[in-house]
mmCIF file with all atom_site columns, C-alpha atoms in Angstrom:
data_model
loop_
_atom_site.group_PDB
_atom_site.id
_atom_site.type_symbol
_atom_site.label_atom_id
_atom_site.label_alt_id
_atom_site.label_comp_id
_atom_site.label_asym_id
_atom_site.label_entity_id
_atom_site.label_seq_id
_atom_site.pdbx_PDB_ins_code
_atom_site.Cartn_x
_atom_site.Cartn_y
_atom_site.Cartn_z
_atom_site.occupancy
_atom_site.B_iso_or_equiv
_atom_site.pdbx_formal_charge
_atom_site.auth_seq_id
_atom_site.auth_comp_id
_atom_site.auth_asym_id
_atom_site.auth_atom_id
_atom_site.pdbx_PDB_model_num
ATOM 1   C CA . GLY M 1 1   ? -2.898 -76.280 54.904 1.00 0.00 ? 1   GLY M CA 1
ATOM 2   C CA . ALA M 1 2   ? -0.983 -78.825 52.888 1.00 0.00 ? 2   ALA M CA 1
ATOM 3   C CA . VAL M 1 3   ? 1.314  -81.212 54.741 1.00 0.00 ? 3   VAL M CA 1
ATOM 4   C CA . VAL M 1 4   ? 4.657  -82.556 53.659 1.00 0.00 ? 4   VAL M CA 1
ATOM 5   C CA . SER M 1 5   ? 6.419  -85.239 55.653 1.00 0.00 ? 5   SER M CA 1
ATOM 6   C CA . GLN M 1 6   ? 9.977  -86.485 55.635 1.00 0.00 ? 6   GLN M CA 1
ATOM 7   C CA . HIS M 1 7   ? 11.345 -89.778 56.854 1.00 0.00 ? 7   HIS M CA 1
ATOM 8   C CA . PRO M 1 8   ? 13.492 -90.288 58.751 1.00 0.00 ? 8   PRO M CA 1
ATOM 9   C CA . SER M 1 9   ? 13.719 -87.127 60.812 1.00 0.00 ? 9   SER M CA 1
ATOM 10  C CA . TRP M 1 10  ? 17.294 -87.965 61.693 1.00 0.00 ? 10  TRP M CA 1
ATOM 11  C CA . VAL M 1 11  ? 19.773 -90.634 60.709 1.00 0.00 ? 11  VAL M CA 1
ATOM 12  C CA . ILE M 1 12  ? 23.294 -91.563 61.701 1.00 0.00 ? 12  ILE M CA 1
ATOM 13  C CA . CYS M 1 13  ? 25.313 -93.734 59.360 1.00 0.00 ? 13  CYS M CA 1
ATOM 14  C CA . LYS M 1 14  ? 28.841 -94.952 58.812 1.00 0.00 ? 14  LYS M CA 1
ATOM 15  C CA . SER M 1 15  ? 31.069 -93.477 56.162 1.00 0.00 ? 15  SER M CA 1
ATOM 16  C CA . GLY M 1 16  ? 30.677 -95.302 52.854 1.00 0.00 ? 16  GLY M CA 1
ATOM 17  C CA . THR M 1 17  ? 27.096 -96.381 53.334 1.00 0.00 ? 17  THR M CA 1
ATOM 18  C CA . SER M 1 18  ? 24.055 -95.045 51.484 1.00 0.00 ? 18  SER M CA 1
ATOM 19  C CA . VAL M 1 19  ? 21.101 -93.311 53.063 1.00 0.00 ? 19  VAL M CA 1
ATOM 20  C CA . LYS M 1 20  ? 17.626 -92.832 51.606 1.00 0.00 ? 20  LYS M CA 1
ATOM 21  C CA . ILE M 1 21  ? 15.389 -89.942 52.650 1.00 0.00 ? 21  ILE M CA 1
ATOM 22  C CA . GLU M 1 22  ? 11.719 -89.881 51.740 1.00 0.00 ? 22  GLU M CA 1
ATOM 23  C CA . CYS M 1 23  ? 9.567  -86.823 51.076 1.00 0.00 ? 23  CYS M CA 1
ATOM 24  C CA . ARG M 1 24  ? 5.803  -87.254 50.893 1.00 0.00 ? 24  ARG M CA 1
ATOM 25  C CA . SER M 1 25  ? 2.993  -84.840 50.166 1.00 0.00 ? 25  SER M CA 1
ATOM 26  C CA . LEU M 1 26  ? 0.238  -86.160 52.408 1.00 0.00 ? 26  LEU M CA 1
ATOM 27  C CA . ASP M 1 27  ? -2.886 -84.431 51.160 1.00 0.00 ? 27  ASP M CA 1
ATOM 28  C CA . PHE M 1 28  ? -2.087 -83.208 47.678 1.00 0.00 ? 28  PHE M CA 1
ATOM 29  C CA . GLN M 1 29  ? -0.330 -84.343 44.562 1.00 0.00 ? 29  GLN M CA 1
ATOM 30  C CA . ALA M 1 30  ? 2.933  -82.753 43.587 1.00 0.00 ? 30  ALA M CA 1
ATOM 31  C CA . THR M 1 31  ? 4.463  -83.097 40.160 1.00 0.00 ? 31  THR M CA 1
ATOM 32  C CA . THR M 1 32  ? 7.374  -80.997 41.355 1.00 0.00 ? 32  THR M CA 1
ATOM 33  C CA . MET M 1 33  ? 9.341  -81.380 44.556 1.00 0.00 ? 33  MET M CA 1
ATOM 34  C CA . PHE M 1 34  ? 12.549 -79.703 45.610 1.00 0.00 ? 34  PHE M CA 1
ATOM 35  C CA . TRP M 1 35  ? 15.481 -80.834 47.722 1.00 0.00 ? 35  TRP M CA 1
ATOM 36  C CA . TYR M 1 36  ? 17.439 -78.320 49.785 1.00 0.00 ? 36  TYR M CA 1
ATOM 37  C CA . ARG M 1 37  ? 20.446 -78.570 52.023 1.00 0.00 ? 37  ARG M CA 1
ATOM 38  C CA . GLN M 1 38  ? 21.025 -76.376 55.037 1.00 0.00 ? 38  GLN M CA 1
ATOM 39  C CA . PHE M 1 39  ? 24.328 -76.027 56.837 1.00 0.00 ? 39  PHE M CA 1
ATOM 40  C CA . PRO M 1 40  ? 24.437 -74.708 60.402 1.00 0.00 ? 40  PRO M CA 1
ATOM 41  C CA . LYS M 1 41  ? 23.671 -71.012 60.589 1.00 0.00 ? 41  LYS M CA 1
ATOM 42  C CA . GLN M 1 42  ? 23.387 -70.823 56.817 1.00 0.00 ? 42  GLN M CA 1
ATOM 43  C CA . SER M 1 43  ? 20.569 -70.575 54.366 1.00 0.00 ? 43  SER M CA 1
ATOM 44  C CA . LEU M 1 44  ? 18.764 -73.259 52.447 1.00 0.00 ? 44  LEU M CA 1
ATOM 45  C CA . MET M 1 45  ? 20.572 -74.125 49.254 1.00 0.00 ? 45  MET M CA 1
ATOM 46  C CA . LEU M 1 46  ? 18.587 -75.705 46.447 1.00 0.00 ? 46  LEU M CA 1
ATOM 47  C CA . MET M 1 47  ? 20.157 -78.981 45.410 1.00 0.00 ? 47  MET M CA 1
ATOM 48  C CA . ALA M 1 48  ? 17.768 -80.240 42.769 1.00 0.00 ? 48  ALA M CA 1
ATOM 49  C CA . THR M 1 49  ? 14.294 -80.077 41.338 1.00 0.00 ? 49  THR M CA 1
ATOM 50  C CA . SER M 1 50  ? 12.496 -83.400 41.294 1.00 0.00 ? 50  SER M CA 1
ATOM 51  C CA . ASN M 1 51  ? 9.929  -83.919 38.555 1.00 0.00 ? 51  ASN M CA 1
ATOM 52  C CA . GLU M 1 52  ? 7.481  -86.800 38.633 1.00 0.00 ? 52  GLU M CA 1
ATOM 53  C CA . GLY M 1 53  ? 8.186  -89.298 35.902 1.00 0.00 ? 53  GLY M CA 1
ATOM 54  C CA . SER M 1 54  ? 11.337 -87.630 34.636 1.00 0.00 ? 54  SER M CA 1
ATOM 55  C CA . LYS M 1 55  ? 14.917 -87.000 35.619 1.00 0.00 ? 55  LYS M CA 1
ATOM 56  C CA . ALA M 1 56  ? 15.727 -84.518 38.312 1.00 0.00 ? 56  ALA M CA 1
ATOM 57  C CA . THR M 1 57  ? 17.333 -81.201 37.479 1.00 0.00 ? 57  THR M CA 1
ATOM 58  C CA . TYR M 1 58  ? 20.433 -80.590 39.562 1.00 0.00 ? 58  TYR M CA 1
ATOM 59  C CA . GLU M 1 59  ? 21.868 -77.228 40.535 1.00 0.00 ? 59  GLU M CA 1
ATOM 60  C CA . GLN M 1 60  ? 25.397 -76.360 39.574 1.00 0.00 ? 60  GLN M CA 1
ATOM 61  C CA . GLY M 1 61  ? 27.937 -78.055 41.769 1.00 0.00 ? 61  GLY M CA 1
ATOM 62  C CA . VAL M 1 62  ? 25.612 -80.809 42.995 1.00 0.00 ? 62  VAL M CA 1
ATOM 63  C CA . GLU M 1 63  ? 26.795 -84.292 42.020 1.00 0.00 ? 63  GLU M CA 1
ATOM 64  C CA . LYS M 1 64  ? 23.893 -86.183 40.499 1.00 0.00 ? 64  LYS M CA 1
ATOM 65  C CA . ASP M 1 65  ? 25.609 -89.538 41.025 1.00 0.00 ? 65  ASP M CA 1
ATOM 66  C CA . LYS M 1 66  ? 26.127 -88.711 44.670 1.00 0.00 ? 66  LYS M CA 1
ATOM 67  C CA . PHE M 1 67  ? 22.625 -87.485 45.377 1.00 0.00 ? 67  PHE M CA 1
ATOM 68  C CA . LEU M 1 68  ? 20.188 -89.747 43.573 1.00 0.00 ? 68  LEU M CA 1
ATOM 69  C CA . ILE M 1 69  ? 16.645 -88.467 43.265 1.00 0.00 ? 69  ILE M CA 1
ATOM 70  C CA . ASN M 1 70  ? 13.647 -90.567 42.334 1.00 0.00 ? 70  ASN M CA 1
ATOM 71  C CA . HIS M 1 71  ? 10.168 -89.061 41.968 1.00 0.00 ? 71  HIS M CA 1
ATOM 72  C CA . ALA M 1 72  ? 8.229  -92.199 41.166 1.00 0.00 ? 72  ALA M CA 1
ATOM 73  C CA . SER M 1 73  ? 4.776  -91.028 42.154 1.00 0.00 ? 73  SER M CA 1
ATOM 74  C CA . LEU M 1 74  ? 2.832  -87.806 42.589 1.00 0.00 ? 74  LEU M CA 1
ATOM 75  C CA . THR M 1 75  ? 3.211  -87.962 46.335 1.00 0.00 ? 75  THR M CA 1
ATOM 76  C CA . LEU M 1 76  ? 6.712  -89.330 46.881 1.00 0.00 ? 76  LEU M CA 1
ATOM 77  C CA . SER M 1 77  ? 10.221 -88.211 46.087 1.00 0.00 ? 77  SER M CA 1
ATOM 78  C CA . THR M 1 78  ? 13.320 -89.867 47.506 1.00 0.00 ? 78  THR M CA 1
ATOM 79  C CA . LEU M 1 79  ? 16.853 -88.579 47.934 1.00 0.00 ? 79  LEU M CA 1
ATOM 80  C CA . THR M 1 80  ? 19.580 -91.179 48.281 1.00 0.00 ? 80  THR M CA 1
ATOM 81  C CA . VAL M 1 81  ? 22.974 -90.034 49.509 1.00 0.00 ? 81  VAL M CA 1
ATOM 82  C CA . THR M 1 82  ? 25.321 -92.637 48.093 1.00 0.00 ? 82  THR M CA 1
ATOM 83  C CA . SER M 1 83  ? 28.630 -93.559 49.694 1.00 0.00 ? 83  SER M CA 1
ATOM 84  C CA . ALA M 1 84  ? 28.116 -90.944 52.335 1.00 0.00 ? 84  ALA M CA 1
ATOM 85  C CA . HIS M 1 85  ? 31.078 -89.157 53.904 1.00 0.00 ? 85  HIS M CA 1
ATOM 86  C CA . PRO M 1 86  ? 31.304 -86.867 56.919 1.00 0.00 ? 86  PRO M CA 1
ATOM 87  C CA . GLU M 1 87  ? 31.151 -83.782 54.707 1.00 0.00 ? 87  GLU M CA 1
ATOM 88  C CA . ASP M 1 88  ? 27.668 -84.884 53.621 1.00 0.00 ? 88  ASP M CA 1
ATOM 89  C CA . SER M 1 89  ? 26.454 -84.385 57.173 1.00 0.00 ? 89  SER M CA 1
ATOM 90  C CA . SER M 1 90  ? 23.796 -81.720 56.966 1.00 0.00 ? 90  SER M CA 1
ATOM 91  C CA . PHE M 1 91  ? 20.122 -80.907 57.300 1.00 0.00 ? 91  PHE M CA 1
ATOM 92  C CA . TYR M 1 92  ? 18.170 -81.932 54.205 1.00 0.00 ? 92  TYR M CA 1
ATOM 93  C CA . ILE M 1 93  ? 14.802 -80.338 53.563 1.00 0.00 ? 93  ILE M CA 1
ATOM 94  C CA . CYS M 1 94  ? 12.307 -81.136 50.853 1.00 0.00 ? 94  CYS M CA 1
ATOM 95  C CA . SER M 1 95  ? 9.390  -79.140 49.571 1.00 0.00 ? 95  SER M CA 1
ATOM 96  C CA . ALA M 1 96  ? 6.448  -80.023 47.376 1.00 0.00 ? 96  ALA M CA 1
ATOM 97  C CA . MET M 1 97  ? 4.723  -77.644 45.043 1.00 0.00 ? 97  MET M CA 1
ATOM 98  C CA . ARG M 1 98  ? 0.960  -77.577 45.156 1.00 0.00 ? 98  ARG M CA 1
ATOM 99  C CA . VAL M 1 99  ? -0.543 -76.217 41.978 1.00 0.00 ? 99  VAL M CA 1
ATOM 100 C CA . ALA M 1 100 ? -3.868 -74.415 42.414 1.00 0.00 ? 100 ALA M CA 1
ATOM 101 C CA . GLY M 1 101 ? -4.602 -72.508 39.251 1.00 0.00 ? 101 GLY M CA 1
ATOM 102 C CA . GLU M 1 102 ? -2.271 -69.540 39.145 1.00 0.00 ? 102 GLU M CA 1
ATOM 103 C CA . ASP M 1 103 ? -1.597 -69.743 42.853 1.00 0.00 ? 103 ASP M CA 1
ATOM 104 C CA . ASN M 1 104 ? 1.209  -72.226 43.280 1.00 0.00 ? 104 ASN M CA 1
ATOM 105 C CA . GLU M 1 105 ? 2.919  -72.672 46.597 1.00 0.00 ? 105 GLU M CA 1
ATOM 106 C CA . GLN M 1 106 ? 5.802  -74.694 47.985 1.00 0.00 ? 106 GLN M CA 1
ATOM 107 C CA . PHE M 1 107 ? 5.147  -76.550 51.219 1.00 0.00 ? 107 PHE M CA 1
ATOM 108 C CA . PHE M 1 108 ? 8.147  -77.646 53.202 1.00 0.00 ? 108 PHE M CA 1
ATOM 109 C CA . GLY M 1 109 ? 8.878  -80.818 55.084 1.00 0.00 ? 109 GLY M CA 1
ATOM 110 C CA . PRO M 1 110 ? 10.324 -80.797 58.595 1.00 0.00 ? 110 PRO M CA 1
ATOM 111 C CA . GLY M 1 111 ? 13.778 -81.805 57.416 1.00 0.00 ? 111 GLY M CA 1
ATOM 112 C CA . THR M 1 112 ? 16.098 -84.747 57.954 1.00 0.00 ? 112 THR M CA 1
ATOM 113 C CA . ARG M 1 113 ? 19.330 -84.409 59.887 1.00 0.00 ? 113 ARG M CA 1
ATOM 114 C CA . LEU M 1 114 ? 22.032 -86.652 58.482 1.00 0.00 ? 114 LEU M CA 1
ATOM 115 C CA . THR M 1 115 ? 25.167 -87.378 60.469 1.00 0.00 ? 115 THR M CA 1
ATOM 116 C CA . VAL M 1 116 ? 27.880 -89.419 58.805 1.00 0.00 ? 116 VAL M CA 1
ATOM 117 C CA . LEU M 1 117 ? 30.478 -90.862 61.142 1.00 0.00 ? 117 LEU M CA 1
ATOM 118 C CA . ALA J 2 1   ? 22.667 -65.201 39.395 1.00 0.00 ? 1   ALA J CA 1
ATOM 119 C CA . GLN J 2 2   ? 20.182 -64.158 41.990 1.00 0.00 ? 2   GLN J CA 1
ATOM 120 C CA . SER J 2 3   ? 21.225 -63.545 45.564 1.00 0.00 ? 3   SER J CA 1
ATOM 121 C CA . VAL J 2 4   ? 19.450 -62.454 48.708 1.00 0.00 ? 4   VAL J CA 1
ATOM 122 C CA . SER J 2 5   ? 20.940 -60.541 51.640 1.00 0.00 ? 5   SER J CA 1
ATOM 123 C CA . GLN J 2 6   ? 19.523 -60.369 55.107 1.00 0.00 ? 6   GLN J CA 1
ATOM 124 C CA . HIS J 2 7   ? 21.633 -57.961 57.075 1.00 0.00 ? 7   HIS J CA 1
ATOM 125 C CA . ASN J 2 8   ? 20.322 -58.734 60.542 1.00 0.00 ? 8   ASN J CA 1
ATOM 126 C CA . HIS J 2 9   ? 21.443 -62.161 61.656 1.00 0.00 ? 9   HIS J CA 1
ATOM 127 C CA . HIS J 2 10  ? 20.138 -61.870 65.198 1.00 0.00 ? 10  HIS J CA 1
ATOM 128 C CA . VAL J 2 11  ? 17.506 -59.524 66.557 1.00 0.00 ? 11  VAL J CA 1
ATOM 129 C CA . ILE J 2 12  ? 16.383 -59.288 70.151 1.00 0.00 ? 12  ILE J CA 1
ATOM 130 C CA . LEU J 2 13  ? 13.249 -57.328 71.022 1.00 0.00 ? 13  LEU J CA 1
ATOM 131 C CA . SER J 2 14  ? 10.928 -56.898 73.938 1.00 0.00 ? 14  SER J CA 1
ATOM 132 C CA . GLU J 2 15  ? 7.257  -57.665 73.539 1.00 0.00 ? 15  GLU J CA 1
ATOM 133 C CA . ALA J 2 16  ? 5.248  -54.837 71.936 1.00 0.00 ? 16  ALA J CA 1
ATOM 134 C CA . ALA J 2 17  ? 8.313  -53.442 70.182 1.00 0.00 ? 17  ALA J CA 1
ATOM 135 C CA . SER J 2 18  ? 8.138  -52.817 66.474 1.00 0.00 ? 18  SER J CA 1
ATOM 136 C CA . LEU J 2 19  ? 10.000 -55.074 64.075 1.00 0.00 ? 19  LEU J CA 1
ATOM 137 C CA . GLU J 2 20  ? 11.642 -54.462 60.741 1.00 0.00 ? 20  GLU J CA 1
ATOM 138 C CA . LEU J 2 21  ? 13.829 -57.081 59.104 1.00 0.00 ? 21  LEU J CA 1
ATOM 139 C CA . GLY J 2 22  ? 15.821 -56.091 56.064 1.00 0.00 ? 22  GLY J CA 1
ATOM 140 C CA . CYS J 2 23  ? 15.965 -58.040 52.817 1.00 0.00 ? 23  CYS J CA 1
ATOM 141 C CA . ASN J 2 24  ? 17.757 -57.008 49.656 1.00 0.00 ? 24  ASN J CA 1
ATOM 142 C CA . TYR J 2 25  ? 18.079 -59.012 46.483 1.00 0.00 ? 25  TYR J CA 1
ATOM 143 C CA . SER J 2 26  ? 20.172 -58.780 43.393 1.00 0.00 ? 26  SER J CA 1
ATOM 144 C CA . TYR J 2 27  ? 18.490 -59.557 40.106 1.00 0.00 ? 27  TYR J CA 1
ATOM 145 C CA . GLY J 2 28  ? 17.811 -57.256 37.218 1.00 0.00 ? 28  GLY J CA 1
ATOM 146 C CA . GLY J 2 29  ? 14.560 -58.714 36.009 1.00 0.00 ? 29  GLY J CA 1
ATOM 147 C CA . THR J 2 30  ? 11.091 -59.201 37.391 1.00 0.00 ? 30  THR J CA 1
ATOM 148 C CA . VAL J 2 31  ? 11.054 -61.141 40.635 1.00 0.00 ? 31  VAL J CA 1
ATOM 149 C CA . ASN J 2 32  ? 8.674  -62.818 43.006 1.00 0.00 ? 32  ASN J CA 1
ATOM 150 C CA . LEU J 2 33  ? 9.445  -62.244 46.678 1.00 0.00 ? 33  LEU J CA 1
ATOM 151 C CA . PHE J 2 34  ? 8.653  -64.265 49.779 1.00 0.00 ? 34  PHE J CA 1
ATOM 152 C CA . TRP J 2 35  ? 9.076  -64.289 53.520 1.00 0.00 ? 35  TRP J CA 1
ATOM 153 C CA . TYR J 2 36  ? 9.085  -67.601 55.343 1.00 0.00 ? 36  TYR J CA 1
ATOM 154 C CA . VAL J 2 37  ? 9.130  -68.259 59.072 1.00 0.00 ? 37  VAL J CA 1
ATOM 155 C CA . GLN J 2 38  ? 10.497 -71.249 60.919 1.00 0.00 ? 38  GLN J CA 1
ATOM 156 C CA . TYR J 2 39  ? 9.333  -71.601 64.513 1.00 0.00 ? 39  TYR J CA 1
ATOM 157 C CA . PRO J 2 40  ? 11.536 -73.658 66.835 1.00 0.00 ? 40  PRO J CA 1
ATOM 158 C CA . GLY J 2 41  ? 11.298 -77.320 65.933 1.00 0.00 ? 41  GLY J CA 1
ATOM 159 C CA . GLN J 2 42  ? 8.899  -76.726 63.074 1.00 0.00 ? 42  GLN J CA 1
ATOM 160 C CA . HIS J 2 43  ? 9.108  -76.578 59.320 1.00 0.00 ? 43  HIS J CA 1
ATOM 161 C CA . LEU J 2 44  ? 9.207  -73.503 57.113 1.00 0.00 ? 44  LEU J CA 1
ATOM 162 C CA . GLN J 2 45  ? 5.901  -71.727 56.651 1.00 0.00 ? 45  GLN J CA 1
ATOM 163 C CA . LEU J 2 46  ? 4.974  -68.997 54.213 1.00 0.00 ? 46  LEU J CA 1
ATOM 164 C CA . LEU J 2 47  ? 4.339  -65.624 55.870 1.00 0.00 ? 47  LEU J CA 1
ATOM 165 C CA . LEU J 2 48  ? 3.599  -63.585 52.781 1.00 0.00 ? 48  LEU J CA 1
ATOM 166 C CA . LYS J 2 49  ? 4.472  -63.215 49.137 1.00 0.00 ? 49  LYS J CA 1
ATOM 167 C CA . TYR J 2 50  ? 4.653  -60.553 46.454 1.00 0.00 ? 50  TYR J CA 1
ATOM 168 C CA . PHE J 2 51  ? 4.073  -61.322 42.797 1.00 0.00 ? 51  PHE J CA 1
ATOM 169 C CA . SER J 2 52  ? 2.683  -58.052 41.411 1.00 0.00 ? 52  SER J CA 1
ATOM 170 C CA . GLY J 2 53  ? 0.316  -55.207 42.204 1.00 0.00 ? 53  GLY J CA 1
ATOM 171 C CA . ASP J 2 54  ? 0.260  -53.308 45.481 1.00 0.00 ? 54  ASP J CA 1
ATOM 172 C CA . PRO J 2 55  ? 3.853  -53.269 46.756 1.00 0.00 ? 55  PRO J CA 1
ATOM 173 C CA . LEU J 2 56  ? 2.646  -53.379 50.354 1.00 0.00 ? 56  LEU J CA 1
ATOM 174 C CA . VAL J 2 57  ? 1.593  -56.918 51.074 1.00 0.00 ? 57  VAL J CA 1
ATOM 175 C CA . LYS J 2 58  ? -0.017 -58.221 54.199 1.00 0.00 ? 58  LYS J CA 1
ATOM 176 C CA . GLY J 2 59  ? 0.581  -61.686 55.503 1.00 0.00 ? 59  GLY J CA 1
ATOM 177 C CA . ILE J 2 60  ? -0.456 -63.853 58.356 1.00 0.00 ? 60  ILE J CA 1
ATOM 178 C CA . LYS J 2 61  ? -0.098 -62.999 62.048 1.00 0.00 ? 61  LYS J CA 1
ATOM 179 C CA . GLY J 2 62  ? 0.021  -59.258 61.493 1.00 0.00 ? 62  GLY J CA 1
ATOM 180 C CA . PHE J 2 63  ? 3.131  -59.225 59.340 1.00 0.00 ? 63  PHE J CA 1
ATOM 181 C CA . GLU J 2 64  ? 3.513  -57.056 56.268 1.00 0.00 ? 64  GLU J CA 1
ATOM 182 C CA . ALA J 2 65  ? 6.270  -56.346 53.775 1.00 0.00 ? 65  ALA J CA 1
ATOM 183 C CA . GLU J 2 66  ? 6.943  -53.582 51.317 1.00 0.00 ? 66  GLU J CA 1
ATOM 184 C CA . PHE J 2 67  ? 8.514  -54.109 47.924 1.00 0.00 ? 67  PHE J CA 1
ATOM 185 C CA . ILE J 2 68  ? 10.622 -51.118 46.891 1.00 0.00 ? 68  ILE J CA 1
ATOM 186 C CA . LYS J 2 69  ? 11.829 -51.854 43.391 1.00 0.00 ? 69  LYS J CA 1
ATOM 187 C CA . SER J 2 70  ? 14.285 -48.960 43.229 1.00 0.00 ? 70  SER J CA 1
ATOM 188 C CA . LYS J 2 71  ? 16.038 -50.246 46.336 1.00 0.00 ? 71  LYS J CA 1
ATOM 189 C CA . PHE J 2 72  ? 15.771 -53.949 45.464 1.00 0.00 ? 72  PHE J CA 1
ATOM 190 C CA . SER J 2 73  ? 14.305 -54.415 48.930 1.00 0.00 ? 73  SER J CA 1
ATOM 191 C CA . PHE J 2 74  ? 11.481 -56.362 50.526 1.00 0.00 ? 74  PHE J CA 1
ATOM 192 C CA . ASN J 2 75  ? 11.597 -55.567 54.230 1.00 0.00 ? 75  ASN J CA 1
ATOM 193 C CA . LEU J 2 76  ? 9.377  -57.372 56.706 1.00 0.00 ? 76  LEU J CA 1
ATOM 194 C CA . ARG J 2 77  ? 7.540  -55.404 59.378 1.00 0.00 ? 77  ARG J CA 1
ATOM 195 C CA . LYS J 2 78  ? 5.286  -55.930 62.337 1.00 0.00 ? 78  LYS J CA 1
ATOM 196 C CA . PRO J 2 79  ? 4.100  -53.034 64.523 1.00 0.00 ? 79  PRO J CA 1
ATOM 197 C CA . SER J 2 80  ? 4.050  -54.937 67.795 1.00 0.00 ? 80  SER J CA 1
ATOM 198 C CA . VAL J 2 81  ? 5.796  -58.270 68.272 1.00 0.00 ? 81  VAL J CA 1
ATOM 199 C CA . GLN J 2 82  ? 4.761  -61.012 70.648 1.00 0.00 ? 82  GLN J CA 1
ATOM 200 C CA . TRP J 2 83  ? 6.775  -63.649 72.435 1.00 0.00 ? 83  TRP J CA 1
ATOM 201 C CA . SER J 2 84  ? 5.290  -66.199 70.036 1.00 0.00 ? 84  SER J CA 1
ATOM 202 C CA . ASP J 2 85  ? 7.014  -64.454 67.132 1.00 0.00 ? 85  ASP J CA 1
ATOM 203 C CA . THR J 2 86  ? 10.325 -65.885 68.299 1.00 0.00 ? 86  THR J CA 1
ATOM 204 C CA . ALA J 2 87  ? 11.525 -67.755 65.232 1.00 0.00 ? 87  ALA J CA 1
ATOM 205 C CA . GLU J 2 88  ? 13.870 -67.632 62.285 1.00 0.00 ? 88  GLU J CA 1
ATOM 206 C CA . TYR J 2 89  ? 12.769 -65.581 59.306 1.00 0.00 ? 89  TYR J CA 1
ATOM 207 C CA . PHE J 2 90  ? 13.920 -66.193 55.746 1.00 0.00 ? 90  PHE J CA 1
ATOM 208 C CA . CYS J 2 91  ? 13.548 -63.929 52.750 1.00 0.00 ? 91  CYS J CA 1
ATOM 209 C CA . ALA J 2 92  ? 13.462 -65.652 49.362 1.00 0.00 ? 92  ALA J CA 1
ATOM 210 C CA . VAL J 2 93  ? 13.276 -64.643 45.732 1.00 0.00 ? 93  VAL J CA 1
ATOM 211 C CA . ASN J 2 94  ? 12.830 -66.219 42.355 1.00 0.00 ? 94  ASN J CA 1
ATOM 212 C CA . ALA J 2 95  ? 12.879 -64.904 38.852 1.00 0.00 ? 95  ALA J CA 1
ATOM 213 C CA . ASN J 2 96  ? 9.156  -64.544 38.178 1.00 0.00 ? 96  ASN J CA 1
ATOM 214 C CA . THR J 2 97  ? 8.593  -68.247 37.746 1.00 0.00 ? 97  THR J CA 1
ATOM 215 C CA . GLY J 2 98  ? 6.060  -68.710 40.510 1.00 0.00 ? 98  GLY J CA 1
ATOM 216 C CA . PHE J 2 99  ? 7.309  -70.708 43.430 1.00 0.00 ? 99  PHE J CA 1
ATOM 217 C CA . GLN J 2 100 ? 9.991  -72.573 41.608 1.00 0.00 ? 100 GLN J CA 1
ATOM 218 C CA . LYS J 2 101 ? 13.704 -72.371 42.322 1.00 0.00 ? 101 LYS J CA 1
ATOM 219 C CA . LEU J 2 102 ? 13.654 -70.199 45.395 1.00 0.00 ? 102 LEU J CA 1
ATOM 220 C CA . VAL J 2 103 ? 16.872 -68.474 46.437 1.00 0.00 ? 103 VAL J CA 1
ATOM 221 C CA . PHE J 2 104 ? 16.954 -67.919 50.182 1.00 0.00 ? 104 PHE J CA 1
ATOM 222 C CA . GLY J 2 105 ? 18.688 -65.380 52.347 1.00 0.00 ? 105 GLY J CA 1
ATOM 223 C CA . THR J 2 106 ? 20.743 -66.525 55.327 1.00 0.00 ? 106 THR J CA 1
ATOM 224 C CA . GLY J 2 107 ? 17.916 -65.936 57.745 1.00 0.00 ? 107 GLY J CA 1
ATOM 225 C CA . THR J 2 108 ? 17.346 -63.700 60.762 1.00 0.00 ? 108 THR J CA 1
ATOM 226 C CA . ARG J 2 109 ? 16.900 -65.210 64.168 1.00 0.00 ? 109 ARG J CA 1
ATOM 227 C CA . LEU J 2 110 ? 14.402 -63.195 66.198 1.00 0.00 ? 110 LEU J CA 1
ATOM 228 C CA . LEU J 2 111 ? 14.128 -63.525 69.938 1.00 0.00 ? 111 LEU J CA 1
ATOM 229 C CA . VAL J 2 112 ? 11.261 -61.742 71.637 1.00 0.00 ? 112 VAL J CA 1
ATOM 230 C CA . SER J 2 113 ? 11.571 -61.460 75.389 1.00 0.00 ? 113 SER J CA 1
ATOM 231 C CA . PRO J 2 114 ? 8.381  -61.346 77.451 1.00 0.00 ? 114 PRO J CA 1
#
């Protein structure tokens, strides 16, 4: 099956700093990637849709200036949490969509746990 | 807006017991439906999906789900669970746009005791 990686798997940072999370599709190209956020004991919430070569589409209530998304290549999307605060602490998960004719499928990364002190 | 409800937050079963996890969604139009599984320490994996056709869909590892349109439900079933089925299960839906913009339920944590 297709593999999606995320780096780092966990990160601890001080309040006010910025953190970059990478999402890579290792064995397929993905024009579309998605970024989700998961709070403890809650579901995955879609934050934004990342499109290669164009601006990301953010869900309602997600601050685009806070969560910067760059999808510069067909295998890499990055999420930068700018000026992070403790309330940004969460589990961030990306997925990459593999297009195979009419059978498209999202493959998920293992997630990145962000802790902001 | 679409929403997905999973009524069972925690389920504990003994091996060989039958499993049924509930999933209801709210959306008036045509939907695509999914079940994902997350084993401890691993990433989400697709168990099965329904786009159209036979409302009873079979997935990997002996799982199946039935789409009942009149009840807005897509319950997951397995006749006989194994210890290795211990995981968290997520139901997801989107508005007939393939795999894009999935809306997830809150998940059901299944513990199978040997």
